[in-house]
GROMACS .gro file of C-alpha atoms in nm:
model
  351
    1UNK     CA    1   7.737  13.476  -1.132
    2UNK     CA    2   7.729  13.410  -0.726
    3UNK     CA    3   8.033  13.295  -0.539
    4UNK     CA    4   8.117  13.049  -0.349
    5UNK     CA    5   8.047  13.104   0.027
    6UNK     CA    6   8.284  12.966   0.266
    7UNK     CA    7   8.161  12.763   0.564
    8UNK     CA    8   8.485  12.693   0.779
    9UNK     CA    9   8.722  12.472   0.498
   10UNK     CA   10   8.401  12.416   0.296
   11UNK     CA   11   8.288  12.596  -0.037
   12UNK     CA   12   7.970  12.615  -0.129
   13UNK     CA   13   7.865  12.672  -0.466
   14UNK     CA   14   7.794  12.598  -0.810
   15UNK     CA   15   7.993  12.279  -0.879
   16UNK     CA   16   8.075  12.210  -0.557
   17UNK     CA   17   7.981  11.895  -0.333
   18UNK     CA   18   7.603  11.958  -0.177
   19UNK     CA   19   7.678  12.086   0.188
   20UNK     CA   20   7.499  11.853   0.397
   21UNK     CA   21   7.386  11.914   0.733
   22UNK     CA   22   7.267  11.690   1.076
   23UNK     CA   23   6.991  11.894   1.257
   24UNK     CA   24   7.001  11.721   1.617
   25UNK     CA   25   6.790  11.957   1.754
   26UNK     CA   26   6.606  11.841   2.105
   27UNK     CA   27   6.687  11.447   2.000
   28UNK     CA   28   6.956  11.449   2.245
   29UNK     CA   29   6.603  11.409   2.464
   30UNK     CA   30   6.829  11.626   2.766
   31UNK     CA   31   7.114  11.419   2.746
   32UNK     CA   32   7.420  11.555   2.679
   33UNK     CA   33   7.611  11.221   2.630
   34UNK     CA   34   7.313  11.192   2.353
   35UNK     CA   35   7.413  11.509   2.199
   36UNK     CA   36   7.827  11.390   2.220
   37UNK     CA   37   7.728  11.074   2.046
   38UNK     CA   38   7.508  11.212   1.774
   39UNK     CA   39   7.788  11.448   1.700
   40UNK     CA   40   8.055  11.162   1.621
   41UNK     CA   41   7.828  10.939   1.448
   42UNK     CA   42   7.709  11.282   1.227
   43UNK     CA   43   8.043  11.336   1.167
   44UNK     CA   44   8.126  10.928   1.058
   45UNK     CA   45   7.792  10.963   0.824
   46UNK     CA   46   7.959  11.195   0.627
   47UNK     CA   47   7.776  11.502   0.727
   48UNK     CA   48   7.960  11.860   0.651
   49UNK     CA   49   7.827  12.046   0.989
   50UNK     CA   50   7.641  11.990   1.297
   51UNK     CA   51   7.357  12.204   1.354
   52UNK     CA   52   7.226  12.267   1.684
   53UNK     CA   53   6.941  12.509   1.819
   54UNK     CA   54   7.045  12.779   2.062
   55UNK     CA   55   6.754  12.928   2.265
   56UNK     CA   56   6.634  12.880   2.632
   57UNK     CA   57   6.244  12.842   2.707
   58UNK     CA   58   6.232  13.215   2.860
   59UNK     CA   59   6.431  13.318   2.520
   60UNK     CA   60   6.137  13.176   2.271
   61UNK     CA   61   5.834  13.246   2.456
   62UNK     CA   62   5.622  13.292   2.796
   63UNK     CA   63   5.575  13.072   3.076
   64UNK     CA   64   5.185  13.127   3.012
   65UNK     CA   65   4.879  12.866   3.028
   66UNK     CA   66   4.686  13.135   2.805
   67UNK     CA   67   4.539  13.030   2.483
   68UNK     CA   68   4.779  13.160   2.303
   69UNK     CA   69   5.067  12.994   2.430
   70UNK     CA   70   4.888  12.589   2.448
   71UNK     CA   71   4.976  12.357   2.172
   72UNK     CA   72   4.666  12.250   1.963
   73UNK     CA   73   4.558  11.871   2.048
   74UNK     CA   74   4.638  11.760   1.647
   75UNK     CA   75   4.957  11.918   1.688
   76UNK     CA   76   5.264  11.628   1.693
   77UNK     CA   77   5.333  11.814   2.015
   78UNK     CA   78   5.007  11.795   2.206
   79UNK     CA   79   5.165  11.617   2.435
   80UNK     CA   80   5.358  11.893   2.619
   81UNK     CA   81   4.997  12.092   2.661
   82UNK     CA   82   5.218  12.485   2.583
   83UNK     CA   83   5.463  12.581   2.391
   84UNK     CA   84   5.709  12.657   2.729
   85UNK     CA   85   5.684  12.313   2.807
   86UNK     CA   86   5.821  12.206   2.482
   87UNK     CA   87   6.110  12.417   2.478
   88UNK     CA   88   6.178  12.385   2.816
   89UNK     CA   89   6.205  11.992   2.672
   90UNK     CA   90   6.383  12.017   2.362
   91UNK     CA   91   6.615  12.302   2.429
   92UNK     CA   92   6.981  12.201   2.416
   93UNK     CA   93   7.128  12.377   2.723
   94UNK     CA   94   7.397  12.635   2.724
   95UNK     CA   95   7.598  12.498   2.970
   96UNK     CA   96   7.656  12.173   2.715
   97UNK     CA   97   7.798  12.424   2.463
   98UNK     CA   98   8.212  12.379   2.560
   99UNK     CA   99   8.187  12.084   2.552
  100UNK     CA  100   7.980  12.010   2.233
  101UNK     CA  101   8.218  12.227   2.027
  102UNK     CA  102   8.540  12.067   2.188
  103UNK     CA  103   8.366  11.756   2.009
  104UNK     CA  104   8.339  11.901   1.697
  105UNK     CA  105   8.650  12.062   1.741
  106UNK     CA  106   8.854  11.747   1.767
  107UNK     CA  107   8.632  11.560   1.499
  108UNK     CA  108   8.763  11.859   1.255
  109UNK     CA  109   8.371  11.920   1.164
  110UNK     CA  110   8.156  12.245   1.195
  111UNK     CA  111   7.913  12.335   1.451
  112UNK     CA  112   7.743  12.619   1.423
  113UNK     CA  113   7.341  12.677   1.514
  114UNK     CA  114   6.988  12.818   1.438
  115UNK     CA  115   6.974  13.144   1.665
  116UNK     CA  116   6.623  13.294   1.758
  117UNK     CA  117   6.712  13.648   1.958
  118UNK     CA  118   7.006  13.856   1.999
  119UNK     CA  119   7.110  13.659   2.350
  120UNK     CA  120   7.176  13.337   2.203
  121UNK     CA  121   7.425  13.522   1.890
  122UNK     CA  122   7.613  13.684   2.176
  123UNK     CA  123   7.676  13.312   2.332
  124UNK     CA  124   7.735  13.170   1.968
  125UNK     CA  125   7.976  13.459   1.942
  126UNK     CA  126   8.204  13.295   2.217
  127UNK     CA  127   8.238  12.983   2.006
  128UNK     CA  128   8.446  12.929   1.661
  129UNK     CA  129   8.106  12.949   1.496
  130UNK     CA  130   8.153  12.979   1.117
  131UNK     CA  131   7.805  13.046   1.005
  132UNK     CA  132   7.429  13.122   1.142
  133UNK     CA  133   7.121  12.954   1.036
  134UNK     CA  134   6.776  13.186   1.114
  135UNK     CA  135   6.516  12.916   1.163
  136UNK     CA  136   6.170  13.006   0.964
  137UNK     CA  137   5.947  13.152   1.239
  138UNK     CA  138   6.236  13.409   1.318
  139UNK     CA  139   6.264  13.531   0.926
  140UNK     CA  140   6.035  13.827   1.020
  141UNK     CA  141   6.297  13.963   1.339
  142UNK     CA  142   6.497  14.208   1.135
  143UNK     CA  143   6.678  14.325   1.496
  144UNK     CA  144   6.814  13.942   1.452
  145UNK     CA  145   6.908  13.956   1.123
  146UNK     CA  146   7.100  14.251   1.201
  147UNK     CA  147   7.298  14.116   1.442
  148UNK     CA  148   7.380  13.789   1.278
  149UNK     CA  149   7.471  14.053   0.942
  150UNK     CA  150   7.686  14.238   1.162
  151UNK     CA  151   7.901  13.929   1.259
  152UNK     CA  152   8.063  13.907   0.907
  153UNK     CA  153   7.993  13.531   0.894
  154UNK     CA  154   7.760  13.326   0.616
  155UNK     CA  155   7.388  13.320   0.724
  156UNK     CA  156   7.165  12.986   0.573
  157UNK     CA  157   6.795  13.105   0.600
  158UNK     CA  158   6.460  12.901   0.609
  159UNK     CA  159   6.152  13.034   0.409
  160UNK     CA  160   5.942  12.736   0.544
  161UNK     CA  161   5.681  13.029   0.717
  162UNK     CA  162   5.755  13.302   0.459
  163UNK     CA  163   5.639  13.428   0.186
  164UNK     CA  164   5.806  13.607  -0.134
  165UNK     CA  165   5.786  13.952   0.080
  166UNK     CA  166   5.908  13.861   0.392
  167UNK     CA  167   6.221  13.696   0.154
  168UNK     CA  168   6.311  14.009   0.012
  169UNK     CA  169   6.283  14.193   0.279
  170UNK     CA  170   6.474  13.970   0.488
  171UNK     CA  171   6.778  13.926   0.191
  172UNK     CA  172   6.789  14.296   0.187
  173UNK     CA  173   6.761  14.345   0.558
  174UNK     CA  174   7.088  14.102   0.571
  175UNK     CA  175   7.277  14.276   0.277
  176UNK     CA  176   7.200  14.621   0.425
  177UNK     CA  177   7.389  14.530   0.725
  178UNK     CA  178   7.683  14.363   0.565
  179UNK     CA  179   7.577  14.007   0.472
  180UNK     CA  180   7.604  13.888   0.138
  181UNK     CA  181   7.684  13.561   0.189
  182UNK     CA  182   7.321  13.450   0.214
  183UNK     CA  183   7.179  13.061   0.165
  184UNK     CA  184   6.829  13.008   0.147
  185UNK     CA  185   6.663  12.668   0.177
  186UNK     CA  186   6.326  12.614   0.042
  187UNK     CA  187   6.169  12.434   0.361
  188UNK     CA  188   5.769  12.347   0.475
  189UNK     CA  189   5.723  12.410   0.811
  190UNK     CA  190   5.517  12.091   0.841
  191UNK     CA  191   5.608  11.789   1.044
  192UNK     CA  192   5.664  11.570   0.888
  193UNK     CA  193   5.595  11.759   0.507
  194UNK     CA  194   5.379  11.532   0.286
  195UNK     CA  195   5.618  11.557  -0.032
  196UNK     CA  196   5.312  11.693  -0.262
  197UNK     CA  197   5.376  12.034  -0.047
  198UNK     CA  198   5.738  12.056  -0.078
  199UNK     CA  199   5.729  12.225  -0.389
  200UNK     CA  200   6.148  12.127  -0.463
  201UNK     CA  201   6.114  12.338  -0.787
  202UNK     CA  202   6.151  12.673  -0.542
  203UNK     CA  203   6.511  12.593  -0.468
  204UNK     CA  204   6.609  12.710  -0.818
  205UNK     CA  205   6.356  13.029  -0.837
  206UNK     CA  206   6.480  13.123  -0.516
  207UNK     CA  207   6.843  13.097  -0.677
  208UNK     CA  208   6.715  13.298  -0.966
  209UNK     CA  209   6.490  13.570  -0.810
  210UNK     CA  210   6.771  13.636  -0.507
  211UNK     CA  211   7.123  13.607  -0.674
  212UNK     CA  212   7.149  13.322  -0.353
  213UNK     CA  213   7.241  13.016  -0.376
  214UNK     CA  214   6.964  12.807  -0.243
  215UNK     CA  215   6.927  12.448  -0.075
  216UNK     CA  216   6.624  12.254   0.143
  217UNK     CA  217   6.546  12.212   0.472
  218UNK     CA  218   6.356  11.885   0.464
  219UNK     CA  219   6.107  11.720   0.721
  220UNK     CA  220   5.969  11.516   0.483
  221UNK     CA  221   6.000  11.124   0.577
  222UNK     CA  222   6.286  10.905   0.435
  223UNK     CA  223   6.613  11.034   0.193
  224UNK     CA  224   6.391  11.072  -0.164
  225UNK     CA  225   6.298  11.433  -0.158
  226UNK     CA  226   6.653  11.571  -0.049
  227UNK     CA  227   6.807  11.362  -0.319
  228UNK     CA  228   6.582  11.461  -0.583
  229UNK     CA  229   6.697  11.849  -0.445
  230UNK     CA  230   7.000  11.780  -0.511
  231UNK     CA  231   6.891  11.677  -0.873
  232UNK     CA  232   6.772  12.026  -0.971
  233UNK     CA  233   7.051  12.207  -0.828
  234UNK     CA  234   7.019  12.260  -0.399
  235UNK     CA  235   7.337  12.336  -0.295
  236UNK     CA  236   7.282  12.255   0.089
  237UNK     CA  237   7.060  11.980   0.260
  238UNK     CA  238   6.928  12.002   0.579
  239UNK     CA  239   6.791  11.700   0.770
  240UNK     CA  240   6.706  11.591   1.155
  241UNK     CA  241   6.882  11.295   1.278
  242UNK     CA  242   6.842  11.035   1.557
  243UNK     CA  243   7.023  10.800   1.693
  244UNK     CA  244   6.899  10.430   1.628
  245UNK     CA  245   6.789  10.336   1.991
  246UNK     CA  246   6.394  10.343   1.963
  247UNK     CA  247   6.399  10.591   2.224
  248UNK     CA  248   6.136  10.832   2.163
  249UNK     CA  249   6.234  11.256   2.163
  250UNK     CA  250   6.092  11.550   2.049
  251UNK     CA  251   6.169  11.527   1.697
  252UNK     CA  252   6.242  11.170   1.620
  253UNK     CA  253   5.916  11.082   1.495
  254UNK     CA  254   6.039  11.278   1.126
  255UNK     CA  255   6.438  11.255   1.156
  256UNK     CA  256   6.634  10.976   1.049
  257UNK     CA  257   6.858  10.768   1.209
  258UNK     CA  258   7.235  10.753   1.137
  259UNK     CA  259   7.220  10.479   0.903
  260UNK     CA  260   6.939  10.612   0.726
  261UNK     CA  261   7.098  10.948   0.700
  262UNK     CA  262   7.499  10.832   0.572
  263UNK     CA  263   7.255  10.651   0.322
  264UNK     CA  264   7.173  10.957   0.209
  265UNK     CA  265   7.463  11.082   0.193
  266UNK     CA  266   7.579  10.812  -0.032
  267UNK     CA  267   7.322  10.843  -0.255
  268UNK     CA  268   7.334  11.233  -0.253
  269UNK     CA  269   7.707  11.189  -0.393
  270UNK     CA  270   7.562  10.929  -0.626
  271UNK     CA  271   7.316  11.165  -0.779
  272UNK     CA  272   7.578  11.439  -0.803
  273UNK     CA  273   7.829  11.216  -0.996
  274UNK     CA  274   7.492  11.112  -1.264
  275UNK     CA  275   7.396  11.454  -1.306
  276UNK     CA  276   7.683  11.525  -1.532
  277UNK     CA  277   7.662  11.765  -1.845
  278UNK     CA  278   7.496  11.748  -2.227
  279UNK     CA  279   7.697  11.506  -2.379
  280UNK     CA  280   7.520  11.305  -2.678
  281UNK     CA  281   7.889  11.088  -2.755
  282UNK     CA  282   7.909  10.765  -2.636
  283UNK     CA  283   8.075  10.739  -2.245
  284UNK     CA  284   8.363  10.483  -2.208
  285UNK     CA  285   8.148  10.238  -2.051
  286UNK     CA  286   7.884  10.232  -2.346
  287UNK     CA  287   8.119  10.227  -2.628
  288UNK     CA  288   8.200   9.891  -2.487
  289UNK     CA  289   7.867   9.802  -2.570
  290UNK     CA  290   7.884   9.941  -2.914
  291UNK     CA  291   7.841   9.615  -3.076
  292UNK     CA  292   7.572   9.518  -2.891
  293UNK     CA  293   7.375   9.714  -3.163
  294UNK     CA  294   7.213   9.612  -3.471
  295UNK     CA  295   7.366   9.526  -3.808
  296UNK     CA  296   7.321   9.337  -4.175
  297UNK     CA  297   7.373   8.981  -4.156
  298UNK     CA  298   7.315   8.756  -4.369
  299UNK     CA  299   7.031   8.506  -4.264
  300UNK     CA  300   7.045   8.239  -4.536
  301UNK     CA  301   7.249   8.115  -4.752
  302UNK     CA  302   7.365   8.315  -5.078
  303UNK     CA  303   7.511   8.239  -5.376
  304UNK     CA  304   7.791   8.443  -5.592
  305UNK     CA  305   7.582   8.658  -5.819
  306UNK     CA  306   7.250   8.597  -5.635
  307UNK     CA  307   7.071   8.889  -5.520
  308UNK     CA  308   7.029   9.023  -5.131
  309UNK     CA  309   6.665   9.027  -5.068
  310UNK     CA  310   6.437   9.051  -4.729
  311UNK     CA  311   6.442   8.660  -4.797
  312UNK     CA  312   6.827   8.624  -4.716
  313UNK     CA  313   7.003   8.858  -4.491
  314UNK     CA  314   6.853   9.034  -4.165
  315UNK     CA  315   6.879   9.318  -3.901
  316UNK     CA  316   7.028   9.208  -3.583
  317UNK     CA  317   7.259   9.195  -3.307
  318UNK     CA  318   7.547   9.204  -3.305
  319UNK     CA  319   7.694   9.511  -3.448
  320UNK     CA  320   7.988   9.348  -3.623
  321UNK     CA  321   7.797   9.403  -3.976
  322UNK     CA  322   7.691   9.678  -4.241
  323UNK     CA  323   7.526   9.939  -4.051
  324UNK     CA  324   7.106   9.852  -4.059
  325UNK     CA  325   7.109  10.254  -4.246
  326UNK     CA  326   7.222  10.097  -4.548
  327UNK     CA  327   6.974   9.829  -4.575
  328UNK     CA  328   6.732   9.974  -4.880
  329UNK     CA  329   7.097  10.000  -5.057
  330UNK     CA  330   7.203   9.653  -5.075
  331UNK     CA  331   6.855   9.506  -5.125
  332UNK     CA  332   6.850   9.389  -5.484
  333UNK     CA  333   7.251   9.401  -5.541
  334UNK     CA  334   7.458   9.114  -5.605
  335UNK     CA  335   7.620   8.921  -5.377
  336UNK     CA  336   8.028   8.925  -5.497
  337UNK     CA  337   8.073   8.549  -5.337
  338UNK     CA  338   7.962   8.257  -5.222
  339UNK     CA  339   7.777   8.339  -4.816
  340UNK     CA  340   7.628   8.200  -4.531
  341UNK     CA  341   7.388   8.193  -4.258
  342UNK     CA  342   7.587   8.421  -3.998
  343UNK     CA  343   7.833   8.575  -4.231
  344UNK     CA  344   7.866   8.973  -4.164
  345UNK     CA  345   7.759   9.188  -4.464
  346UNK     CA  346   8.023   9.462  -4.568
  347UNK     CA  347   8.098   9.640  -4.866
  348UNK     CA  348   8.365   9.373  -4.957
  349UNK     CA  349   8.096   9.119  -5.066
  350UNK     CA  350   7.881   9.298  -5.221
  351UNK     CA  351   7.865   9.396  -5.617
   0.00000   0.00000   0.00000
């Protein structure tokens, strides 16, 4: 049986609310006012943590025009022609980081971010950061997983560019260097996912094959697929907000905005309360429905001695009468007095 794994005031486990995260990643579009708001109106939706990405440009990649390094024209990122361009656009700077977590701080909610070397741990490490996040690409750096191991706090890992190896190898690489509090989300690194890839029956096998507890990272579009995740057992969901202002940033064409995403939320905790137990009795709120089913009436008029045929009495609602069970028992017995049309059948009238 796993334990729960503590994020800040937070357990996460089996039985436990689903831990819900707000990616803002670069939809603060270099605004730190941006990121300040997103951060309270996170926190108002009902989110459990704030998750931010913690690189610089020069951290991620090259400043090179090569091949290598330019974004492919169908990519949702053309736009910025290489990949230093990008993250010289979406990164969230370090300089923002005081007063981000001062935010957070005062709104009582966690912030804690996706890391991608050892540089931006060691600024985490200055912060009240309560857990780690390794973002998919970086699965394969096992000199990063050891270093977010070796700060004794819970790490949440994407699979979205793994495969079952690279998993294992990273789970182990993590436990060998003192982590077992470990989280994996089933995520498609695919933007935004079409839901036929998302494959949400992985959160479970990846609970099963790891001894983790398991959750999704989700770029699909709208709130369906992280619900349903939440149906077959994710214990964390991670989605990418905006705010609602139409302004266009790196990431806004898949994230949702705040009203979208505390709608979620509600119907997250919705789905949590209806997935319930096994329980064949009937709940409160049915049995005062019982008699709505159907029972033995009689449906014409009967005479003392006369017998009960399909002729005079009938299955239907209400459910004041004789159970409909016993119906092949009372036809062809004797009525014990005078009925009529409407009268319940019971045992007390007949012979």
């Amino acid at each position: 049986m796993m334990n729960d794994i503590n994020i800040g005031s937070i357990a996460i486990g089996k039985g436990k609310p689903t831990y819900v995260i707000a990616e803002l990643s670069g939809n603060h579009g270099g605004k730190i006012s941006k990121a300040i708001e997103m951060i309270h109106a996170a926190h108002k939706a009902g989110a459990d943590a704030i998750k931010i990405q913690v690189y610089r440009p020069n951290t991620i990649t090259l400043n090179s025009d090569k091949a290598d390094f330019a974004i492919a024209k169908d990519n949702a990122w053309a736009a910025y022609k290489n990949l230093y361009n990008l993250y010289e656009y979406a990164h969230t700077p370090w300089e923002w980081l005081p007063e981000l977590f001062k935010h957070a701080q005062e709104l009582g909610i966690e912030l804690f971010g996706s890391v991608f070397d050892e540089t931006s741990v060691d600024e985490l490490e200055q912060y009240p950061v309560k857990a780690y996040k390794i973002a998919s690409p970086e699965i394969v750096d096992l000199a990063l997983l050891e270093k977010v191991a070796k700060t004794g706090k819970p790490v949440i890992v994407s699979t979205g560019l793994a495969n079952i190896g690279d998993v294992f190898t990273a789970v182990s690489h993590l436990k060998a260097h003192g982590c077992n509090d470990i989280i994996l989300l089933k995520c498609t690194t695919a933007y935004p996912t079409p839901p036929e890839e998302v494959n949400l029956k992985t959160v479970a096998n990846l609970e099963e094959t790891f001894n983790c507890h398991a959750g999704l990272s989700d770029h699909t579009m709208g709130i369906g697929v992280s619900i349903a995740a939440v149906a077959l057992g994710a214990k964390v969901i991670e989605k990418h907000i905006k705010l609602a202002d139409e302004v266009e940033t790196v990431d806004s064409f898949f994230s949702l905005t705040i009203e979208e995403f505390q709608q979620m939320i509600v119907e997250i905790r919705r789905a949590e309360k209806a997935i319930g137990k096994v329980d064949y009795d009937l709940t409160p709120a049915a049995s005062l429905n019982k008699n709505g089913r159907r029972s033995l009436y009689v449906s014409a008029d009967i005479k003392k001695g006369e017998k009960f045929t399909e002729n005079n009495i009938k299955s239907v609602r209400p459910g004041f009468g004789l159970s409909t069970k016993y119906k092949a028992i009372v036809l062809g017995r004797e009525a014990s007095q005078d009925l009529t049309l409407g009268d319940r059948l019971s045992w007390d009238v007949i012979q």
